[in-house]
PDB file of C-alpha atoms in Angstrom:
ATOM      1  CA  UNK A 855     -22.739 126.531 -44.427  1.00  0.00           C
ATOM      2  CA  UNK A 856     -22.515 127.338 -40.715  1.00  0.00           C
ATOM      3  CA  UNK A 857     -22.994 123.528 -39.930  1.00  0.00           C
ATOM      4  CA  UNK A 858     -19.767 122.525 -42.812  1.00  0.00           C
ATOM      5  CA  UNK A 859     -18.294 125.020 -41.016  1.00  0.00           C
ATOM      6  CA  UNK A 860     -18.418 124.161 -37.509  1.00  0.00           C
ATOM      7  CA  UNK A 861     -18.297 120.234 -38.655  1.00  0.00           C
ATOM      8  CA  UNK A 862     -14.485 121.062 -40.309  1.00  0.00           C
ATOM      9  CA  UNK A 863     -13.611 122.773 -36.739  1.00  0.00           C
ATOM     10  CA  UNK A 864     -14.668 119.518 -35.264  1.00  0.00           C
ATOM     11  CA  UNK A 865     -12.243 117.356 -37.382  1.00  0.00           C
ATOM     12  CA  UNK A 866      -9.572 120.290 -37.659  1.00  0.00           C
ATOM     13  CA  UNK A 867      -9.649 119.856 -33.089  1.00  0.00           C
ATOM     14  CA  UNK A 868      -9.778 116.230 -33.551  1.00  0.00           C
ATOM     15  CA  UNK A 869      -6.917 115.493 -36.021  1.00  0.00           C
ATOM     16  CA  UNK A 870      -4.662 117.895 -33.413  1.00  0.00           C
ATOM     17  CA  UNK A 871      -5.011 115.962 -30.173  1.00  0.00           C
ATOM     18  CA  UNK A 872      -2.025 112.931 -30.453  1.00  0.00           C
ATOM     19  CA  UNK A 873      -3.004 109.333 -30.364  1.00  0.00           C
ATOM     20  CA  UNK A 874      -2.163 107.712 -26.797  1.00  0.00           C
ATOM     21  CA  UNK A 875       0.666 105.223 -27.478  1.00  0.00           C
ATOM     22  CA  UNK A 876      -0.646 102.123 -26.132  1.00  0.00           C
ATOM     23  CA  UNK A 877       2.223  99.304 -26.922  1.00  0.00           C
ATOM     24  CA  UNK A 878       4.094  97.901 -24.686  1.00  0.00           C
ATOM     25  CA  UNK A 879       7.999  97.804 -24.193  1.00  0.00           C
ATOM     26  CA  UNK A 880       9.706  94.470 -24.851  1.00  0.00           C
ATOM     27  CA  UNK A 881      10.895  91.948 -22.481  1.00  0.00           C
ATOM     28  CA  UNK A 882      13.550  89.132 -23.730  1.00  0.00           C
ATOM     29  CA  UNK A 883      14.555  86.477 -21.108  1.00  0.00           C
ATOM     30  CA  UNK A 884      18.057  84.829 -21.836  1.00  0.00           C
ATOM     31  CA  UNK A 885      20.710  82.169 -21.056  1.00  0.00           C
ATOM     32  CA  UNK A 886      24.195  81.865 -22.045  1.00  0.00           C
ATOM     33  CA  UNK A 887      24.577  78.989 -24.595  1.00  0.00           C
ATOM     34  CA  UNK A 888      28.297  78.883 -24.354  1.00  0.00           C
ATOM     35  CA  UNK A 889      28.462  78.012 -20.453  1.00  0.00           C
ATOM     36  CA  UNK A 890      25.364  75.671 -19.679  1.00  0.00           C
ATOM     37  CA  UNK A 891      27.456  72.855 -21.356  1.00  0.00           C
ATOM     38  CA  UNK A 892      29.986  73.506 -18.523  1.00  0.00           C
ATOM     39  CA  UNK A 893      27.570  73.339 -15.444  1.00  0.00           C
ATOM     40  CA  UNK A 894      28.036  77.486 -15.149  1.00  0.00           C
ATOM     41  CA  UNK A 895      25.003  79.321 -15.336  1.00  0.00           C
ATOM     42  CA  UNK A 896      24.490  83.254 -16.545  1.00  0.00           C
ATOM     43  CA  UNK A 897      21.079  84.138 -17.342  1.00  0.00           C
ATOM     44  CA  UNK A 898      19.587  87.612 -18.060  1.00  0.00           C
ATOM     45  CA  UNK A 899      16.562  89.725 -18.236  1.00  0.00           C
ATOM     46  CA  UNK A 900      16.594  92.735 -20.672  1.00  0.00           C
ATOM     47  CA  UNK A 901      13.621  95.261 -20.900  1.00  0.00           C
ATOM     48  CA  UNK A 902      12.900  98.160 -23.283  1.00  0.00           C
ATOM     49  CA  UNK A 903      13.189 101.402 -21.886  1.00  0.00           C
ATOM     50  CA  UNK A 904      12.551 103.578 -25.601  1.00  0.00           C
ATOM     51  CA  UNK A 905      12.702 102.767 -28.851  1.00  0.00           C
ATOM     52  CA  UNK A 906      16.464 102.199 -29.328  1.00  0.00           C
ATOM     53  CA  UNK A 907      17.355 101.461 -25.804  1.00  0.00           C
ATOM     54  CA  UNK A 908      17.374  98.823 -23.620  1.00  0.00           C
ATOM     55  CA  UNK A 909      18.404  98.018 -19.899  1.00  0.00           C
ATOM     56  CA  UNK A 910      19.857  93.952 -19.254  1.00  0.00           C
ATOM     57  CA  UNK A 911      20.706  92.507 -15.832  1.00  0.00           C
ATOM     58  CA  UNK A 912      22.218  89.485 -15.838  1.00  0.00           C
ATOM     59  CA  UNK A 913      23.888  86.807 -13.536  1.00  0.00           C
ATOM     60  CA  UNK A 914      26.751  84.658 -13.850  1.00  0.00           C
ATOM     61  CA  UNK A 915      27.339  81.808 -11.332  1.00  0.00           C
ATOM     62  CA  UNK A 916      30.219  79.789 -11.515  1.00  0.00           C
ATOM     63  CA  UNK A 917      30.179  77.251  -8.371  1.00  0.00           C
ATOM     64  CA  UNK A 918      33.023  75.243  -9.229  1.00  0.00           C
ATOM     65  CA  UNK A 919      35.417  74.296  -6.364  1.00  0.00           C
ATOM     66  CA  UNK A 920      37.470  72.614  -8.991  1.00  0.00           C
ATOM     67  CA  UNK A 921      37.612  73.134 -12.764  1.00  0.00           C
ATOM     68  CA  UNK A 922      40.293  71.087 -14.540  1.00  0.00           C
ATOM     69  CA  UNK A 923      42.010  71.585 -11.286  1.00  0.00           C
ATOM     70  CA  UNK A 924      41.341  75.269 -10.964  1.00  0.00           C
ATOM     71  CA  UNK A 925      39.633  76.544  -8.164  1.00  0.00           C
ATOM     72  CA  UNK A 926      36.583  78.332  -9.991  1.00  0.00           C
ATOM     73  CA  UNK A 927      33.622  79.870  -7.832  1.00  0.00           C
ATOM     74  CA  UNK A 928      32.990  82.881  -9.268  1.00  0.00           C
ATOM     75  CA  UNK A 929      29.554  84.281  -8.951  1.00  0.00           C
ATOM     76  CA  UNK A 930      28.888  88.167  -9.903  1.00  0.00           C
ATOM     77  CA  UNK A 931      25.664  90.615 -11.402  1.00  0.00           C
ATOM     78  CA  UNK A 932      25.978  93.627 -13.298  1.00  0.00           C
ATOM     79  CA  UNK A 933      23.452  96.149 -15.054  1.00  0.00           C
ATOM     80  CA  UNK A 934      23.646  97.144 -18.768  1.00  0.00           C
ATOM     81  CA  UNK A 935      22.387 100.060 -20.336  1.00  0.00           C
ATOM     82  CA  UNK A 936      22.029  99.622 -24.189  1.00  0.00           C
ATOM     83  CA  UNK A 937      21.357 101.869 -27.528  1.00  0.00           C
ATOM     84  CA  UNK A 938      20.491 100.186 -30.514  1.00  0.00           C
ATOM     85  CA  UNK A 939      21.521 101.523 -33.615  1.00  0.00           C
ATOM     86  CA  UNK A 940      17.980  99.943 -35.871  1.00  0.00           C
ATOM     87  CA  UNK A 941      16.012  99.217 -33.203  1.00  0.00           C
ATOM     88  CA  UNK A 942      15.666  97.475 -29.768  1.00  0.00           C
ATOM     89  CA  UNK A 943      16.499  94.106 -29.943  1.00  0.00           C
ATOM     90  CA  UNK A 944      17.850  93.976 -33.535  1.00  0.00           C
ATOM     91  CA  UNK A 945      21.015  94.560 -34.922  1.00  0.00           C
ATOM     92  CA  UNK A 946      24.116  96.064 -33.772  1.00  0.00           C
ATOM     93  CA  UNK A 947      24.144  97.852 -30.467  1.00  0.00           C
ATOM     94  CA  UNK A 948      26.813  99.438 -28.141  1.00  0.00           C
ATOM     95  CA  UNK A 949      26.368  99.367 -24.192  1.00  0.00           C
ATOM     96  CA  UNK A 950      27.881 100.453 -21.103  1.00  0.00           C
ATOM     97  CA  UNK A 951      27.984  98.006 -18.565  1.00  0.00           C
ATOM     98  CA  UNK A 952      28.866  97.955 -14.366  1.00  0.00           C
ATOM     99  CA  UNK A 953      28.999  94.807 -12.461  1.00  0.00           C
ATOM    100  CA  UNK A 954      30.313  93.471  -9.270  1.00  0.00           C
ATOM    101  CA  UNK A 955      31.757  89.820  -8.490  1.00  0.00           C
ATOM    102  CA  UNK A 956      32.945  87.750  -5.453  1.00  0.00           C
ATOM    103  CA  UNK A 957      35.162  85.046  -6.171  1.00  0.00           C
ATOM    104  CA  UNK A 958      37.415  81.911  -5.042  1.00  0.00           C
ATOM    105  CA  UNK A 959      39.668  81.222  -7.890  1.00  0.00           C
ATOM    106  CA  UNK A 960      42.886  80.849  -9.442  1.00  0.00           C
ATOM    107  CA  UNK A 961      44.402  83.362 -11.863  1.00  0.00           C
ATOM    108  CA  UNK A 962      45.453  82.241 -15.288  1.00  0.00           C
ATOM    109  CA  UNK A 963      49.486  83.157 -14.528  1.00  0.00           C
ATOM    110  CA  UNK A 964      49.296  80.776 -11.406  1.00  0.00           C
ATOM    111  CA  UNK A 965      48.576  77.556 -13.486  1.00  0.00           C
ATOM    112  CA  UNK A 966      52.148  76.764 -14.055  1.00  0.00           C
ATOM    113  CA  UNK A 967      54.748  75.238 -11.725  1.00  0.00           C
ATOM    114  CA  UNK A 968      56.438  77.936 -11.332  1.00  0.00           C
ATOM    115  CA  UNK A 969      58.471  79.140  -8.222  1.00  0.00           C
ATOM    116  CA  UNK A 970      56.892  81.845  -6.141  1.00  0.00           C
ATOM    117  CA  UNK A 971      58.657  83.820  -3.102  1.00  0.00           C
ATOM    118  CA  UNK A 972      57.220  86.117  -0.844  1.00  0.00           C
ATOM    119  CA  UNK A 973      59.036  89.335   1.248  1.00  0.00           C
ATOM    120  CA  UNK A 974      60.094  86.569   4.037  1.00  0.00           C
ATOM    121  CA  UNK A 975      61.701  84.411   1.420  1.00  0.00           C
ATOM    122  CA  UNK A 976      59.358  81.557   1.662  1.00  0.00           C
ATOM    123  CA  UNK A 977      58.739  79.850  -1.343  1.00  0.00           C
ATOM    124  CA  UNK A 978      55.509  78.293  -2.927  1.00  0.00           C
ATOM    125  CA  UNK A 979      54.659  76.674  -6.170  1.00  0.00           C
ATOM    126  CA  UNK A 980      52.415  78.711  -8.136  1.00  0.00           C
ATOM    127  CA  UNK A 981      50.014  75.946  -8.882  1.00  0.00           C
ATOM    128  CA  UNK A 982      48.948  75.334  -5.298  1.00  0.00           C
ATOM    129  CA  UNK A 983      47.878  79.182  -4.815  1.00  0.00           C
ATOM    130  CA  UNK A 984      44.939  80.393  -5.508  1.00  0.00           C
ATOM    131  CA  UNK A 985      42.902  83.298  -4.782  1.00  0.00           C
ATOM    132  CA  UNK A 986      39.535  84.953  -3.170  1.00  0.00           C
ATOM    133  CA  UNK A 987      38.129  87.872  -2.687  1.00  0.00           C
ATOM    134  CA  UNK A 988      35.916  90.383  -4.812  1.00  0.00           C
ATOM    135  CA  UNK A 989      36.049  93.094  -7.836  1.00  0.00           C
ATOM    136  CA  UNK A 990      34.177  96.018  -9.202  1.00  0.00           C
ATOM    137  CA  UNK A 991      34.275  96.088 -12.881  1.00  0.00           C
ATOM    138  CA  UNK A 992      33.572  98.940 -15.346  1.00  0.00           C
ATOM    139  CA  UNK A 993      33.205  98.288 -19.235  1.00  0.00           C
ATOM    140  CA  UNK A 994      31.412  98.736 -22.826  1.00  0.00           C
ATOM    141  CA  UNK A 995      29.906  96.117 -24.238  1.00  0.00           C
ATOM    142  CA  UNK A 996      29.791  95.708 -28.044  1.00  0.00           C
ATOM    143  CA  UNK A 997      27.024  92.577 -29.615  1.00  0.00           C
ATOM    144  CA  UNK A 998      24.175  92.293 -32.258  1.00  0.00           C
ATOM    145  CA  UNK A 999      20.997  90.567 -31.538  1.00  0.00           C
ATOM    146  CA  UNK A1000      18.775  88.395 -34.356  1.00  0.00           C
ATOM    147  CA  UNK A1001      15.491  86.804 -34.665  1.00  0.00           C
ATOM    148  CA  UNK A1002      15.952  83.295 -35.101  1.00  0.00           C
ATOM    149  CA  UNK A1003      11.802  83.014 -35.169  1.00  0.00           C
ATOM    150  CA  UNK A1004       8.474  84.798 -33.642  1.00  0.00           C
ATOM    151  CA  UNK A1005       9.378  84.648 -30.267  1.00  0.00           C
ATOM    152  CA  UNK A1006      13.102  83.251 -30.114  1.00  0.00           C
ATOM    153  CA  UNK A1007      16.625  85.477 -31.029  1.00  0.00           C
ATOM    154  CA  UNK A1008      20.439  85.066 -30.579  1.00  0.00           C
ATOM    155  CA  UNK A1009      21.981  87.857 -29.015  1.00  0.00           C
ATOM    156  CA  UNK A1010      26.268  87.410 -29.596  1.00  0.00           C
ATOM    157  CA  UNK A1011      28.235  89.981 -27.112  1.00  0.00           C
ATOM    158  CA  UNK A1012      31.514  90.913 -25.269  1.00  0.00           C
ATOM    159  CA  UNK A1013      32.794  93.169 -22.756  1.00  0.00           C
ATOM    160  CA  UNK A1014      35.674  94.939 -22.153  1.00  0.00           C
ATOM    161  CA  UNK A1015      36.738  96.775 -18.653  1.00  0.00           C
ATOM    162  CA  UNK A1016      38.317  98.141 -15.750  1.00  0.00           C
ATOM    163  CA  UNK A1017      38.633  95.443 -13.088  1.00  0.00           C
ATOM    164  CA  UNK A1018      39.020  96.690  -9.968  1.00  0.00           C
ATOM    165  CA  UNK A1019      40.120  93.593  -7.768  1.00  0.00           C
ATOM    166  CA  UNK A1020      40.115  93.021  -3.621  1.00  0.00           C
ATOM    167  CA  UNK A1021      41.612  89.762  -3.073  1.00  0.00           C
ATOM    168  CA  UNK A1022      43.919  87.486  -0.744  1.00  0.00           C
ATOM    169  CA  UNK A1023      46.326  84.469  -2.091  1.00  0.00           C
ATOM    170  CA  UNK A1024      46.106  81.551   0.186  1.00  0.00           C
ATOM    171  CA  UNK A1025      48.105  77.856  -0.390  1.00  0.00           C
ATOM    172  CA  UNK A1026      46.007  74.926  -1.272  1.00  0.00           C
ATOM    173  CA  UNK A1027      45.713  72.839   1.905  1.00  0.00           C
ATOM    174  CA  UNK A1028      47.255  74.319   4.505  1.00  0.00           C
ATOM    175  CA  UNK A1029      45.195  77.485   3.821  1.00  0.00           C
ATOM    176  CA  UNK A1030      48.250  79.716   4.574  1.00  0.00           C
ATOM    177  CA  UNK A1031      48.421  83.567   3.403  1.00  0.00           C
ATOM    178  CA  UNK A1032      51.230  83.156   0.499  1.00  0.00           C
ATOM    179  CA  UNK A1033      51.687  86.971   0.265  1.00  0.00           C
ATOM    180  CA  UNK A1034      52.681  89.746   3.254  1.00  0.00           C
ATOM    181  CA  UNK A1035      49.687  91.831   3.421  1.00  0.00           C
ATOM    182  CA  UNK A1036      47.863  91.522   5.839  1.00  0.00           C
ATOM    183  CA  UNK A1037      44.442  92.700   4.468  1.00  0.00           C
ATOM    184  CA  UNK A1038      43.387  92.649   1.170  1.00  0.00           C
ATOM    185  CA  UNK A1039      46.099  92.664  -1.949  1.00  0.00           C
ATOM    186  CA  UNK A1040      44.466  95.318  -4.765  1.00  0.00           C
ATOM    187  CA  UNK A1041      45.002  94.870  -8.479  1.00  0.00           C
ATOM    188  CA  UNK A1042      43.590  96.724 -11.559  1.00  0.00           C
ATOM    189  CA  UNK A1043      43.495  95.474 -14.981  1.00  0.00           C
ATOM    190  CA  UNK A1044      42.272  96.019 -18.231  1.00  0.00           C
ATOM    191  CA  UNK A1045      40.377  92.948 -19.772  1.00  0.00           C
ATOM    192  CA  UNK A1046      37.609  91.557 -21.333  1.00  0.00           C
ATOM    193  CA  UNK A1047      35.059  90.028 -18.503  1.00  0.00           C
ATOM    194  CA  UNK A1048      31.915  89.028 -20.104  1.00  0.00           C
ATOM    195  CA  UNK A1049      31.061  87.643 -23.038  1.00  0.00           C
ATOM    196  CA  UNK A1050      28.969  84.615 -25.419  1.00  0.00           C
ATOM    197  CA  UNK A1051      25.617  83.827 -27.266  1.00  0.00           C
ATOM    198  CA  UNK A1052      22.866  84.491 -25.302  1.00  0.00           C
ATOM    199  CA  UNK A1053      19.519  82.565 -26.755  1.00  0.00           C
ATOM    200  CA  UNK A1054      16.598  85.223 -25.578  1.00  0.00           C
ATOM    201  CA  UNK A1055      12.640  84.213 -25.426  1.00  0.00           C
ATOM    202  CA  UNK A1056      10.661  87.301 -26.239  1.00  0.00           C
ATOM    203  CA  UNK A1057       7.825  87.623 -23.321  1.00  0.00           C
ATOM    204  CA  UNK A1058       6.375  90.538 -24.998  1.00  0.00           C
TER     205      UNK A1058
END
């Protein structure tokens, strides 16, 4: 009876101790479908930090020096933290995102032929201006992510933020300074800044 006895204590000590968790945390590599047609790459790396939470970094590079006749080198990173509402990598998720950009472009409102005058009364058409400098952008990203197979998923996303912008407006060809200031011109907006269907190989 002794020996039962000491034999239950055994499994009673046993069945206390918790099982070592050995699996390992996801990795899912990605690439934006929506802007390889285009020649504009954004690729992204996303890694399991807990069972509902992830953390992506991703890329976006732009190099366009023309772009329907839009100067469009943009090239910027950000990091993503994400909680899944099922589980990482599936289903609907919310995420808060930061990211940083430099960029040569030309803003949306200048691609019109518009009149534009500075403080010294010199004038410029709007669709020979263009802009360049960089931004700091804040946002929260909203997607879902689904398995298409085994190892391959579609992750659809956007992002809307604070865009903090440092810029200066030059003239196409001569290269002069359009506006007065003489350092950088600031801006902030509200906008959506990243976005598309990202197709994401699972690694692990």
């Amino acid at each position: 009876m002794a020996g039962a006895k000491a034999q239950q204590n055994e499994v009673t000590a046993t069945e206390t101790i918790s099982p070592i968790d050995n699996s390992e945390k996801g990795i899912r590599l990605k690439a934006n479908s929506l802007f390889l047609p285009i020649g504009i790459v954004n690729v992204a790396g996303e890694f399991q930090v807990d069972k509902k939470i992830t953390i992506q970094g991703d890329v976006f590079i732009s190099p366009w020096k023309s772009f329907s006749g839009h100067e469009l080198q943009y090239y910027s990173a950000s990091v993503e933290g994400r909680y899944y509402f099922k589980q990482a990598f599936n289903g609907f998720y919310l995420g808060a995102n930061i990211a940083a950009s430099q960029f040569t472009l030309q803003k949306w409102n200048y691609w019109n032929d518009d009149i534009y005058i500075n403080e010294k009364k010199e004038s410029f058409i709007k669709s020979d201006l263009y802009q360049k400098g960089h931004s700091i952008l804040l946002g929260i990203t909203a997607g879902y992510q689904f398995r298409l197979s085994d190892k391959w998923s579609m992750d659809i996303y956007g992002t809307v933020g604070s865009s903090q912008d440092f810029y200066k407006g030059y003239e196409r060809g001569t290269g002069k300074r359009y506006e007065d200031a003489t350092g950088y011109n600031k801006s902030s907006e509200i906008l959506p800044y990243r976005g598309g269907v990202m197709i994401a190989y699972k690694i692990r």
